[in-house]
Every structure is written in C-alpha cells, then in structure tokens.
Coordinates of C-alpha atoms and ligand atoms in Angstrom, one line a residue:
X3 CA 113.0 147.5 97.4
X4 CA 113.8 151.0 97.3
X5 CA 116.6 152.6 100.0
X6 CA 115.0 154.6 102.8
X7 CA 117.2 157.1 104.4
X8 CA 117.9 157.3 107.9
X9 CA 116.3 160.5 108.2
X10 CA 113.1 160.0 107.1
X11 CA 113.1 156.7 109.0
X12 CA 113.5 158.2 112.3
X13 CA 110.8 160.7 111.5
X14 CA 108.8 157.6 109.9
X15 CA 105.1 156.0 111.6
X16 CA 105.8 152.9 109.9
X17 CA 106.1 151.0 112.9
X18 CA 105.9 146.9 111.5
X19 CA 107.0 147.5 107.8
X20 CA 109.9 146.1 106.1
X21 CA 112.4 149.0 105.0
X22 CA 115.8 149.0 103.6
X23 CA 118.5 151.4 104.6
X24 CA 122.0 151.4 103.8
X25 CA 125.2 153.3 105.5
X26 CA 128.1 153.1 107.4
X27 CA 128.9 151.5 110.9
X28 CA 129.5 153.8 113.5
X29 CA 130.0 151.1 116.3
X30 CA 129.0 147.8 117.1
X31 CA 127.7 146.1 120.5
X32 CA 128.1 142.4 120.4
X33 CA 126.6 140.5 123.2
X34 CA 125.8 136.7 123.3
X35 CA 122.9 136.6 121.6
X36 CA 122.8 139.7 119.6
X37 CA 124.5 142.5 117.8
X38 CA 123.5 146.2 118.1
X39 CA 124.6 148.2 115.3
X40 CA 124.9 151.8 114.7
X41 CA 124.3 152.8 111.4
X42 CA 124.8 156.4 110.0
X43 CA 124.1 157.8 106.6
X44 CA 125.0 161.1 107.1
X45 CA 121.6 162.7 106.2
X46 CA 121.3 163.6 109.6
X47 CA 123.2 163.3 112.8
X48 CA 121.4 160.5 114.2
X49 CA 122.3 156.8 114.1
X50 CA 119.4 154.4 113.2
X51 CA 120.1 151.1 115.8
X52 CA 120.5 147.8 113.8
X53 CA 119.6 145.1 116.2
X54 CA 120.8 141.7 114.2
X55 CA 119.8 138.6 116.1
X56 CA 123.3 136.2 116.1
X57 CA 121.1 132.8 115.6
X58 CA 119.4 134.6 112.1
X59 CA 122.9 135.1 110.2
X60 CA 126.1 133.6 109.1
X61 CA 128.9 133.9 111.8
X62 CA 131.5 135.3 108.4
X63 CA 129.5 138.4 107.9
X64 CA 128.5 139.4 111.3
X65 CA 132.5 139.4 111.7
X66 CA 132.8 141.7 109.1
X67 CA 130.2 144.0 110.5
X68 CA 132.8 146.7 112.2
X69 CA 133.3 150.1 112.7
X70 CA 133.6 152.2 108.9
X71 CA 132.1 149.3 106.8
X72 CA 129.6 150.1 104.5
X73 CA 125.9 148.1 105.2
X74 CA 122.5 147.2 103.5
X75 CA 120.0 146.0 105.7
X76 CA 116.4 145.1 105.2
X77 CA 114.6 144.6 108.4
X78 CA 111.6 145.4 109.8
X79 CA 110.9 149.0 111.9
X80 CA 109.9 148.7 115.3
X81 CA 109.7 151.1 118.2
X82 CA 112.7 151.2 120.3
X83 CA 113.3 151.6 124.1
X84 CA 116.6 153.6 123.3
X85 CA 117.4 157.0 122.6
X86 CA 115.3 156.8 118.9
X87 CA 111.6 156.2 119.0
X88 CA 112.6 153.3 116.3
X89 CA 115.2 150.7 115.1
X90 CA 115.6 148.3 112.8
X91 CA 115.7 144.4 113.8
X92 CA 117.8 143.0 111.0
X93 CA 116.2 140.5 108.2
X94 CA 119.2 140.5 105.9
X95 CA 122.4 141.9 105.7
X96 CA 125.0 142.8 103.2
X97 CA 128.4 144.3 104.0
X98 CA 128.5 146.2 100.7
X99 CA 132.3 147.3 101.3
X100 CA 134.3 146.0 104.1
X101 CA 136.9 148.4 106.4
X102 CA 139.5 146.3 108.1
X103 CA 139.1 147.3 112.0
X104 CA 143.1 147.1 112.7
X105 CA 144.0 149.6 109.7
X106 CA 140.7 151.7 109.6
X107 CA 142.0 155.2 111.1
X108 CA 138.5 156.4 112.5
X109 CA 138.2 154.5 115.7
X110 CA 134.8 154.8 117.8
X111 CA 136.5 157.4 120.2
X112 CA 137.3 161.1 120.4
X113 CA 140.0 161.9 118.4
X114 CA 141.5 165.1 118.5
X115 CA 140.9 168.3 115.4
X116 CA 144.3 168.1 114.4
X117 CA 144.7 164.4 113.9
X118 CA 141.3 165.1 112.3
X119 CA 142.9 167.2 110.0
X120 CA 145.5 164.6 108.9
X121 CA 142.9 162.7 107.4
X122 CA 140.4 165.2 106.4
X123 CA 139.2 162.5 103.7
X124 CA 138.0 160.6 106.4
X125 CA 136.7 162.8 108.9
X126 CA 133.5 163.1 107.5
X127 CA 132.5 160.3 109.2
X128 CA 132.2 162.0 112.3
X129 CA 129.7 163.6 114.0
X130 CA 131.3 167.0 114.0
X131 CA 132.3 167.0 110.4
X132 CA 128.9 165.7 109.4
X133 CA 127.3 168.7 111.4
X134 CA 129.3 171.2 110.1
X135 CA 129.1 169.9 106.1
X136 CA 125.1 170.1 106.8
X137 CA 125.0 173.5 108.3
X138 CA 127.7 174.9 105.8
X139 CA 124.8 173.6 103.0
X140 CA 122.2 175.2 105.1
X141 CA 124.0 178.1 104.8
X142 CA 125.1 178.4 101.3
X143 CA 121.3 178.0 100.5
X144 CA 120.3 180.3 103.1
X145 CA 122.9 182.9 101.4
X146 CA 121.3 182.0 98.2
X147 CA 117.7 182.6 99.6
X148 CA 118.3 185.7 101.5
X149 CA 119.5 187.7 98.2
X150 CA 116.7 186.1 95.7
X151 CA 113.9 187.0 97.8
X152 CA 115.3 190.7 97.9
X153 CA 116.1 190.7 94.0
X154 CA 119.5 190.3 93.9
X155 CA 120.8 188.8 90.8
X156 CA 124.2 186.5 91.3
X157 CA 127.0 187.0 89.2
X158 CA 130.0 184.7 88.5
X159 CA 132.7 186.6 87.7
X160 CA 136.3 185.8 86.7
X161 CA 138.7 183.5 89.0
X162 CA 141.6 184.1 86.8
X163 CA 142.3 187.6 86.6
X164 CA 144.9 190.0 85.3
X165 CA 144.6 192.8 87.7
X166 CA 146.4 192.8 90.3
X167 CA 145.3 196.0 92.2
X168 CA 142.5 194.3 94.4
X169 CA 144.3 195.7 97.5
X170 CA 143.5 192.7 99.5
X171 CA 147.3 190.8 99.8
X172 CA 149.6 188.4 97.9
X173 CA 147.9 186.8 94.4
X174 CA 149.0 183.3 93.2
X175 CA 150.2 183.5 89.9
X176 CA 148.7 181.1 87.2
X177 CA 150.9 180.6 84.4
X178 CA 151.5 177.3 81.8
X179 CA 155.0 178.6 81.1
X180 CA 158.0 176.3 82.0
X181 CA 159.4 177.4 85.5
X182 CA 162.6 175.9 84.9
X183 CA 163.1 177.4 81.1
X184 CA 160.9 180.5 80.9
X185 CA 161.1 182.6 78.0
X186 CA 163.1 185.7 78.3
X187 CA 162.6 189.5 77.0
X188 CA 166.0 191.0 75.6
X189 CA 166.7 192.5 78.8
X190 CA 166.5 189.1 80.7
X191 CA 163.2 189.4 82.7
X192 CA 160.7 186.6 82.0
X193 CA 158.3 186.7 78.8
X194 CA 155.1 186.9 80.1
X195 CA 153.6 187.9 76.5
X196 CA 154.4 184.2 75.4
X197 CA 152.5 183.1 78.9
X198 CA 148.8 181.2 77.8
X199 CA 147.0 184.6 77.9
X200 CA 150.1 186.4 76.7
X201 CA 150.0 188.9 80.2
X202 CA 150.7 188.0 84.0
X203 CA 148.0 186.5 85.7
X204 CA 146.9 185.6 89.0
X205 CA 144.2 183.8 91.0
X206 CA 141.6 186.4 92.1
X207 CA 141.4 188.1 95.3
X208 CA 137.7 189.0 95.2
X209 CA 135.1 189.8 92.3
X210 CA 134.1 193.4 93.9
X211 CA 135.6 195.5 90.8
X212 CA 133.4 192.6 88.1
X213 CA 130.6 192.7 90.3
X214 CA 130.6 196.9 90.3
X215 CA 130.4 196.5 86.5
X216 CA 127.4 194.7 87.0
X217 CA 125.8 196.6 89.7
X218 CA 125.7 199.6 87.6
X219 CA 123.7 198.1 85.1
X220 CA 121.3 195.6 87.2
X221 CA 120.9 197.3 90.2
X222 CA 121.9 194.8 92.9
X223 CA 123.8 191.6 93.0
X224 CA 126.0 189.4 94.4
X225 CA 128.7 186.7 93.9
X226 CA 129.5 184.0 95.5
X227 CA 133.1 182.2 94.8
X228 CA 136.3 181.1 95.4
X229 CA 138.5 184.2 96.5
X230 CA 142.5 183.2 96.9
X231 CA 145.3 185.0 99.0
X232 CA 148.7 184.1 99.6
X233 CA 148.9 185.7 102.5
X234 CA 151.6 183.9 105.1
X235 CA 149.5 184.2 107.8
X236 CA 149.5 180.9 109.9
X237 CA 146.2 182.0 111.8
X238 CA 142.7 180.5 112.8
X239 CA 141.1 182.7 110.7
X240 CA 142.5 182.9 107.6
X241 CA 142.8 179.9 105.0
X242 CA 144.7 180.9 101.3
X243 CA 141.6 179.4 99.2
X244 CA 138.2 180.6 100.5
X245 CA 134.6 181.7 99.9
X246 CA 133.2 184.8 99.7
X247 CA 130.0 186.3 98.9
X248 CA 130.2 189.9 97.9
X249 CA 127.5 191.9 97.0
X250 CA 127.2 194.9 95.2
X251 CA 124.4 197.5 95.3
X252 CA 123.8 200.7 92.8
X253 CA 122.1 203.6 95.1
X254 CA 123.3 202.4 98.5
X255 CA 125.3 204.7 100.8
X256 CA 127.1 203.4 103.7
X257 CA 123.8 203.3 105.9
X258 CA 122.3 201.5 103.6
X259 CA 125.3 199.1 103.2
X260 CA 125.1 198.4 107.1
X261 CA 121.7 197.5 107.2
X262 CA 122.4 195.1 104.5
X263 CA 125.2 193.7 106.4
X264 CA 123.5 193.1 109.8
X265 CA 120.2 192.0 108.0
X266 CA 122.1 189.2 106.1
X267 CA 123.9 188.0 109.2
X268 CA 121.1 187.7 111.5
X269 CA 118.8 186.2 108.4
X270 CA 121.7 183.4 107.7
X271 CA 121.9 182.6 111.9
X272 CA 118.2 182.5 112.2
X273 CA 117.9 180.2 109.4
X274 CA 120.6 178.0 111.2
X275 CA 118.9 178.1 114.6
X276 CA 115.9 177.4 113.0
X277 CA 117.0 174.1 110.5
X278 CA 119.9 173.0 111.8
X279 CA 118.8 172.7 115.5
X280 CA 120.4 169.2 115.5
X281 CA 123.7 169.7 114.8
X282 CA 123.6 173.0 116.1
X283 CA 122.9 171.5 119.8
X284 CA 125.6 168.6 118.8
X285 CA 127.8 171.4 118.0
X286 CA 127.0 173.2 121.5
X287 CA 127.5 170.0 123.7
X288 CA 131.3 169.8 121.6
X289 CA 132.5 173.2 122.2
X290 CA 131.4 173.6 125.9
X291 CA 133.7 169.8 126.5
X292 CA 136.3 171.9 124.7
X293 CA 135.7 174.6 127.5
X294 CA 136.1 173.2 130.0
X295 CA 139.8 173.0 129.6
X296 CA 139.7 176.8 129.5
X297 CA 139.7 179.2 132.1
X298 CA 136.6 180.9 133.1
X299 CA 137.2 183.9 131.8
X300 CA 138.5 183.0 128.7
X301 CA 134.9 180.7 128.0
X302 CA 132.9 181.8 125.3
X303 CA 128.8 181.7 125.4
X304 CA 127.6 178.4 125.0
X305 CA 126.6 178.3 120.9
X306 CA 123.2 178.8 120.7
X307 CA 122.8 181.3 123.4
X308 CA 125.8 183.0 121.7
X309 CA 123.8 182.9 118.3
X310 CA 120.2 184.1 119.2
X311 CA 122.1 187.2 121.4
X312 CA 123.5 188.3 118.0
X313 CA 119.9 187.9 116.3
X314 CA 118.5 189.5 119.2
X315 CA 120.4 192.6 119.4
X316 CA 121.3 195.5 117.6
X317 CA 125.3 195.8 116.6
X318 CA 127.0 198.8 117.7
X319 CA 127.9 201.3 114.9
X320 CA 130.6 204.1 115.3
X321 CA 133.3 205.6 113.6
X322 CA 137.2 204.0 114.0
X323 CA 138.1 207.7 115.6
X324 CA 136.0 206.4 118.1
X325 CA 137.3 203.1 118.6
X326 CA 140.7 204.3 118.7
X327 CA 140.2 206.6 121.9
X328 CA 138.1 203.6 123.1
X329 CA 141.0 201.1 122.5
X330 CA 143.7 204.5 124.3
X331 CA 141.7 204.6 126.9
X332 CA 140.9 201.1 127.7
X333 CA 142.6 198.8 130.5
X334 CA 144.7 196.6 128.6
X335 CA 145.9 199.6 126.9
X336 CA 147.2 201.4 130.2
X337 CA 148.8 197.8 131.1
X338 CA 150.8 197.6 128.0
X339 CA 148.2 194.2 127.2
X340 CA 148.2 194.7 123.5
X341 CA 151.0 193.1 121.5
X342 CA 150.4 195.7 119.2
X343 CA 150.1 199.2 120.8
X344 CA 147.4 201.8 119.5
X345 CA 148.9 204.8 118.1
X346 CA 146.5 206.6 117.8
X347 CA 145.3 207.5 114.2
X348 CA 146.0 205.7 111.4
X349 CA 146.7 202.8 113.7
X350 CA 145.7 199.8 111.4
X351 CA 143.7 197.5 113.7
X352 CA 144.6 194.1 114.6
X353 CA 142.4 191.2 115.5
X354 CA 142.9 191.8 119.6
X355 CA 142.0 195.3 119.1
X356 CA 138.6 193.9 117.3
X357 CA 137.8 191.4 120.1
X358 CA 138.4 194.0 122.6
X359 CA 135.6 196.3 121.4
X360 CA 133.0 193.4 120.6
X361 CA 133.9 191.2 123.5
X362 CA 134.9 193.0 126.5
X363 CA 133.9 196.9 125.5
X364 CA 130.7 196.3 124.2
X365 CA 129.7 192.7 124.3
X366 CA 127.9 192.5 120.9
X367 CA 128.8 192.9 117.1
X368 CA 129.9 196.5 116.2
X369 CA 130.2 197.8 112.7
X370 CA 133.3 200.2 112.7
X371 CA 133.3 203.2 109.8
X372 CA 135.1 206.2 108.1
X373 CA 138.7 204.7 108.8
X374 CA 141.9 206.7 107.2
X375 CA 142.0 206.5 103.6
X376 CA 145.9 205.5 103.6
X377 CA 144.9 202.1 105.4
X378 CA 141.9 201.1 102.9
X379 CA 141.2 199.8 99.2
X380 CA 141.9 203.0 96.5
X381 CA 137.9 202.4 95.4
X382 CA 136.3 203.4 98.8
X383 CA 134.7 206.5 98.8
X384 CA 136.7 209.5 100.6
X385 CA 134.7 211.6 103.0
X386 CA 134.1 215.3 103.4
X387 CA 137.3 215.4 105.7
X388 CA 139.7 214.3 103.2
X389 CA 141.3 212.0 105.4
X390 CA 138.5 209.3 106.0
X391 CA 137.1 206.9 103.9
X392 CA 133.5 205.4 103.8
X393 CA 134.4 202.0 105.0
X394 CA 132.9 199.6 107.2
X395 CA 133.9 196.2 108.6
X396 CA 131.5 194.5 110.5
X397 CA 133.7 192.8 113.9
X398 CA 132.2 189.5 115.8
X399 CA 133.3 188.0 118.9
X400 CA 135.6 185.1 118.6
X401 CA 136.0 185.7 114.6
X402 CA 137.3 190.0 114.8
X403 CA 136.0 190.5 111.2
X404 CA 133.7 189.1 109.3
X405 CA 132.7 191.5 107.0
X406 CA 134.9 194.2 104.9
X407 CA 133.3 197.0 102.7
X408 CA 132.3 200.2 102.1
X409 CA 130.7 202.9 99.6
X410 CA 132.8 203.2 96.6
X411 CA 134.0 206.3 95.2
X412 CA 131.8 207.2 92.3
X413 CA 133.6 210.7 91.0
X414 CA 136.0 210.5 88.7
X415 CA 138.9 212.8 89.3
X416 CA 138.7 212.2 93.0
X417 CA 139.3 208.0 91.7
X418 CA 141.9 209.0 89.3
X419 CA 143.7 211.0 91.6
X420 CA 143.8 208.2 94.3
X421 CA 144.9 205.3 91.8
X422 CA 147.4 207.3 90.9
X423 CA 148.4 208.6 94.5
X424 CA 148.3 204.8 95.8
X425 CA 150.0 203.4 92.2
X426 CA 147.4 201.7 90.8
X427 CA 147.6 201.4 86.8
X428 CA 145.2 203.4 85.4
X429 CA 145.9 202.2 81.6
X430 CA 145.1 198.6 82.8
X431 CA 142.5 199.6 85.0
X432 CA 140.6 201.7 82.0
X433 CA 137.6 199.4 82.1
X434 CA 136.6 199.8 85.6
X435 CA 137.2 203.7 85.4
X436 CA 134.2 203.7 82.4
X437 CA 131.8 202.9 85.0
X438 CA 132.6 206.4 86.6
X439 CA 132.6 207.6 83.0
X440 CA 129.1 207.0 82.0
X441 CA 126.4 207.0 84.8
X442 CA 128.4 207.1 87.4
X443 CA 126.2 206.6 90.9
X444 CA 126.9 206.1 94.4
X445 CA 127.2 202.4 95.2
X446 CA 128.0 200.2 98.3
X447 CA 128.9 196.6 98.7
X448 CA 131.1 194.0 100.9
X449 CA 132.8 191.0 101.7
X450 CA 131.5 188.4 103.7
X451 CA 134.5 185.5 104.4
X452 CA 131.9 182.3 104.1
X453 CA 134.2 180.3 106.4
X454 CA 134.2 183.0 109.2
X455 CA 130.9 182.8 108.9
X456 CA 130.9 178.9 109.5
X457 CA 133.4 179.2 111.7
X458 CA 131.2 181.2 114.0
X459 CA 128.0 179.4 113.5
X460 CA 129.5 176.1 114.1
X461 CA 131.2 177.2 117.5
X462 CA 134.9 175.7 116.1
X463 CA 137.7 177.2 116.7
X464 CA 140.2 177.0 113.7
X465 CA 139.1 177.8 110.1
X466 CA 140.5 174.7 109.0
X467 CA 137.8 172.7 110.2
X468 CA 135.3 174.5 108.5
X469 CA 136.3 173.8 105.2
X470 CA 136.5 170.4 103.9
X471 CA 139.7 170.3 103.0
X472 CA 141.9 173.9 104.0
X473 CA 144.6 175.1 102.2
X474 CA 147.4 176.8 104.1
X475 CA 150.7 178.3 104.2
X476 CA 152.3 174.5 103.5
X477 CA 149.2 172.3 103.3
X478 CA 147.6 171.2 100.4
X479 CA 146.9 167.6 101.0
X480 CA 143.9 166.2 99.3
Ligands
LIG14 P1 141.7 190.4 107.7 O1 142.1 191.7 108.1 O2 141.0 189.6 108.7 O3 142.8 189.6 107.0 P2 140.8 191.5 105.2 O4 140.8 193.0 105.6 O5 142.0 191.1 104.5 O6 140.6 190.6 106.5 P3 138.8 191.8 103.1 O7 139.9 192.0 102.1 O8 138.0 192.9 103.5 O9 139.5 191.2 104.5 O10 137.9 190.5 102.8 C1 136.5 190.5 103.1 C2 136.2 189.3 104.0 O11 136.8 188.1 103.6 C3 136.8 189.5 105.4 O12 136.0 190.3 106.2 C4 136.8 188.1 105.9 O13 135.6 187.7 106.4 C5 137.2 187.3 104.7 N1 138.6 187.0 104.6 C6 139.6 187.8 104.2 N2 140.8 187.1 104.2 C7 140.5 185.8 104.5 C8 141.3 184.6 104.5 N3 142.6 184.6 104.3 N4 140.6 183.5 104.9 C9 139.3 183.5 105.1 N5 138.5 184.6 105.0 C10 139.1 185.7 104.7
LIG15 MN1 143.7 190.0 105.1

C-alpha cells in the first residue's frame, strides 16, 4: 500500500478506507482501553489522531509508541469528534525507529527559542520550526515566481570572490594555504600568489557588481544566494551567512527601483497570507503568548493584521534630509532617548533611528533616499547636488531595514573619480568599469536580506530562528 500524507488525509473524503501514513509521534494519551496518538509528518501543521485500540496490539510495541518515534500505521479513516474532521483507528502498527522517552530532548511542552537553538537539529519537530521551514519555502518560490512572471532572468554568480571592495563589511577569507606555515614573500608578508587561486580571496558579500554585468546585457535579473559578512555584530538582525536576492535592472531610475521594491514585498506577503494561512495563524497565536510578557506599549500588531496593513498601504517615500530633521525634532530626540544622537547630516542612521520613523512617526514602511555620498557604496549614483547619492533603503517596523539599494552611477569619470576618492582599486576593478565603457546606461537594483524578510513574515523575533541553522559571531554548531 502506498504512504498517504497527512496533508492530503485531513483534506481527504475517504471516510471507511484503509490508508497508510507514516511520521513521528508528537504525544501520546494512554487510557485503559486505548491509546490516542498524535502523529505529525510535517507536511502540514496539523496532527492526524491515531486512535490504537489496547486489546488489538502487542503490549511491547504500544510501549514503544512515545513521543519523537518514528510510526507506520495502516488503519482505517473515519470522521472524528475532535479538532480534525478525521482520524485514523489503528489496524497495524510499526515503530519504524524508536526514540527513548528519558534521553529524547524534545519533550511535549513549551520549550524556550534559545534552548531551541541548542538543538537546532532537532527543533524541527516543532510546530514553530515546522511553520517557519514551510513559509520560508513558500517564500523562496514566491521570490522565484514574482521575478519569472515579470521576465527577470536569475543569475548565479560567484560565492568566492577576489574583490574585496563590495562596501558592505568584514569578508571571510577562503584560502587552502597552511595557517600555521604560510608561505612567505622576501619581505615576510604571506604568499598569497602560492594560495589555490594564486590571489587573496574571500567569501562574497553580495553578487550586485556580477549581477550589473549581466543586467547590461539581458535587461533585468536577479540572484538569489548565499551572501557572507563577518561583521561582529551580536544582533537579532544580523546572521554572518545569509540569503539575499538582489536584483538588477538596465533602464530603471530610482523611482523605478522603489516601485520594484514595494511591489515585490507586498507580492511575497500576499502570497504568504494567501498559502500559508495555517502556520501563519499558528505563528500569530505564538507571538501574541510571547506578548503578553511585554508591556503594552512595547506590543507589536498581532501578525496578520500587521501583514495585510503593509499590503494594504502605501510606504512613505522621502529623502534622509528629511528624516534627519524628523528624527531632530522628534521627542525622544529632545529627551536625549537615542543611544546614538542625530547630528544632523551625515548622521549614519542606526536601527532606533529606523523604527522611530516607521513605528512611531509614521506607522507604515517608509523608503528613505538621496543619503550623503560619504556614508554609501562608491557605485551609487551621485545626484545633482554633489553631496547626495541615489540610494534607497526600504525600513519595516520591528526589522529597521530590509532593503538596501539604489541607482548606480553609469558615467565614467564621475565612477573613476569616486573609486579613487573612496580607495577602491581601479586596476582590479577594470572589469566592472567596461560596463561604463561600452553602453553604459542608467541602472537600479537592491538587496533584499531573505531572513529579515522571514523574520518579519513569521512574527519571530531573533534572526536565528529563521534560519535552520544560524551562524554567528561564535556559533557554528551543526
Ligand atoms: P544593516 O545596516 O542592517 O547592517 P546593510 O546596510 O549592511 O544593513 P546592505 O549591505 O544594504 O545592508 O545589504 C542588503 C540587505 O541585506 C539589507 O537590507 C538586509 O536586509 C540584508 N542584510 C545585511 N546584512 C545582513 C546580515 N548580517 N544578516 C542578515 N541580513 C543582512
Ligand atoms: Mn551591515
């Protein structure tokens, strides 16, 4: 007999046939006569309810029917009084793999994210790290969709790279020479010409300057890879190995790029509200039990309520001059609130700064532009006044940004003159400069952080439970 899985089954009218499922226990009710079981597959959230009759089956394997152990059952469908429409009254049963009860680390009862985290090879078991592996799919396919149906063509470009001008942070070098014997130059510095690719390389920051190359030939694409930073920053929102989807567009200008932008967010959260209702409302119920241990005012919108405003409503667009004599003017500024004061301009902003705006100044995204050149990437595109760059990050509540990018600077002197102004190589930088060389055009793109993304979707909290298994400053367990 062929497996059924536990989706389909709950969605099945088969009420009176014989099916077979198979999966893990999630917890077991024993009383005198029978055994309810719940058994989960993870293709959906939902547990189909085993109901094994004691008198039908060996006393030996019902004892080894307990919380983690893997199942077979054929039994026959019938409707249920419970919480399903149907469940599954037990004809045989095989414990396909056992999971001692007194060692097995996931009991059936809340355990905390952090202890989660310890054993991140297990917590997919649960019901929130089930949820959120199923909407992270639904989103990586959703990302996938959005950009085919547009014409986008995706791009994989390099994750070893030997440029190290990205502008986004600390690289992680990748090198097969021995650490404690290096080679050494005459003058005692370390050999990198007998390294494997006979230069310095590093893990990339982001594919934007591969995915320009390609943008200027095919019009409009996008990647979608792993982006790496070893940045020491111990935050929620910021993991060393991520995701990022960047796409790249010949002919856009910056209005162009924000339409993009907020299009592609509210496309990927309507496809969420509209396929992962499930988990999304499992999700929901989670976060507002975290709330309550909050204060009122610090409680966020319950999840979905928080994710259709966003659809629903246009984000705010204005220029970081702007938001600076917002952020002078505003309340926690006059207190002295702010760990880190606004200056005024040229101020680089900080993530409190971002929240201000987006959840207490406006109370909806907000796309901020044209910030100084001296705080941005050499490859964005200076503006008329000289001293602001066409730049946009897109700011959420809860997540600050989510999106970096801008219009790129297409003229060549004014390029040059910046690489060499901000001390970027421009002899190992030659390739990307042809691009301005021959058919140069105006061009826009951006970086969306995938697991901000999740992070907000999903309602969690920390970054690190958005990712199967995070790396951070001093974690890299699995
Ligand atoms: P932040 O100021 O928050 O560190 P950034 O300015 O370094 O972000 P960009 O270089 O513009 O970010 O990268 C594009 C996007 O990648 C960001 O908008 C964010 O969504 C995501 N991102 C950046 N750094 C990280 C990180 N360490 N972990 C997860 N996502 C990140
Ligand atoms: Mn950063």
């Amino acid at each position: 007999m062929k497996r059924q899985e536990i989706k389909e089954i709950l969605q099945s009218e088969a009420i009176g046939s014989t099916i077979k499922v198979s999966g893990w226990v999630r917890t077991k009710r024993e009383s005198k006569n029978v055994n309810f079981i719940n058994l989960n597959d993870g293709t959906v959230l939902s547990n189909l309810q085993v109901v094994a009759e004691v008198e039908n089956f060996d006393e030996k394997i019902l004892k080894k029917i307990n919380t983690g152990a893997a199942l077979t059952v054929v039994g026959e469908l019938v409707e249920s009084g419970g919480q399903q429409r149907v469940e599954l009254v037990a004809k045989e049963i095989e414990v396909v793999g056992e999971a001692d009860p007194d060692k097995y680390p996931l009991q059936p009862k809340r355990h905390s994210l952090e202890f989660l985290r310890e054993i991140a090879h297990l917590r997919f078991r649960t019901n929130t790290f089930s949820a959120i592996a199923r909407v992270r799919h639904a989103m990586i396919f959703a990302v996938h969709k959005f950009f085919t149906e547009k014409g986008f063509f995706n791009i994989h470009t390099p994750i070893i790279t030997a440029s190290d001008c990205e502008g986004a942070g600390e690289m992680f070098q990748v090198t097969t020479l021995d650490m404690n014997n290096p080679p050494r130059t005459e003058d005692g510095k370390i050999d990198y010409s007998q390294d494997f690719f006979g230069k310095i390389t590093s893990l990339t920051v982001s594919g934007q300057l591969e995915g320009e190359l390609a943008a200027l030939a095919l019009s409009k694409i996008y990647t979608f890879g792993p982006t790496f930073r070893a940045e020491n920053s111990n935050t929620s929102r910021h993991l060393a190995e991520f995701w990022m989807i960047e796409p790249e567009m010949a002919f856009y200008d910056l209005n162009d790029n924000m339409d993009l932008a907020e299009e592609f967010l509210k496309y990927l959260i309507n496809y969420a509200l509209d396929n992962c209702q499930e988990d999304l409302l499992f999700l929901s119920q989670r976060q507002q039990q975290e709330e309550k241990n909050k204060p009122q005012q610090e409680r966020s919108m319950e999840l979905i309520e928080k994710l259709k405003f966003v659809v629903e409503n246009d984000f705010v667009r204005l220029t970081y001059t702007e938001a600076i004599d917002i952020l002078q003017k505003s309340k926690p500024a006059q207190k002295g609130q702010f760990q880190y004061p606004v200056e005024g301009f040229g101020t680089d902003l900080q993530s409190e700064h971002e929240r201000f705006l987006v959840e207490k100044h406006f109370k909806r995204p907000v796309i901020l532009i044209d910030y100084p050149a001296n705080i941005k990437a050499f490859y964005m595109k200076v503006n008329p006044d000289g001293k602001t760059v066409a730049a946009m990050d897109v700011l959420f509540p809860q997540i600050g940004e989510i999106i970096g990018g801008s219009q790129r600077e297409e003229r060549l002197e004014i390029l040059v003159e910046k690489m060499k102004a901000m001390g970027i190589p421009l002899e190992e930088m030659d390739w990307y400069l042809d691009t301005r060389r021959y058919g140069s055009v105006p061009h826009s793109g951006f970086g969306l952080g995938f697991e901000r993304l999740i992070t907000f979707v999903t309602g969690m909290g920390n970054i690190r439970d958005v990712i199967p298994f995070a790396r951070t400053p001093k974690n890299c367990e699995f």
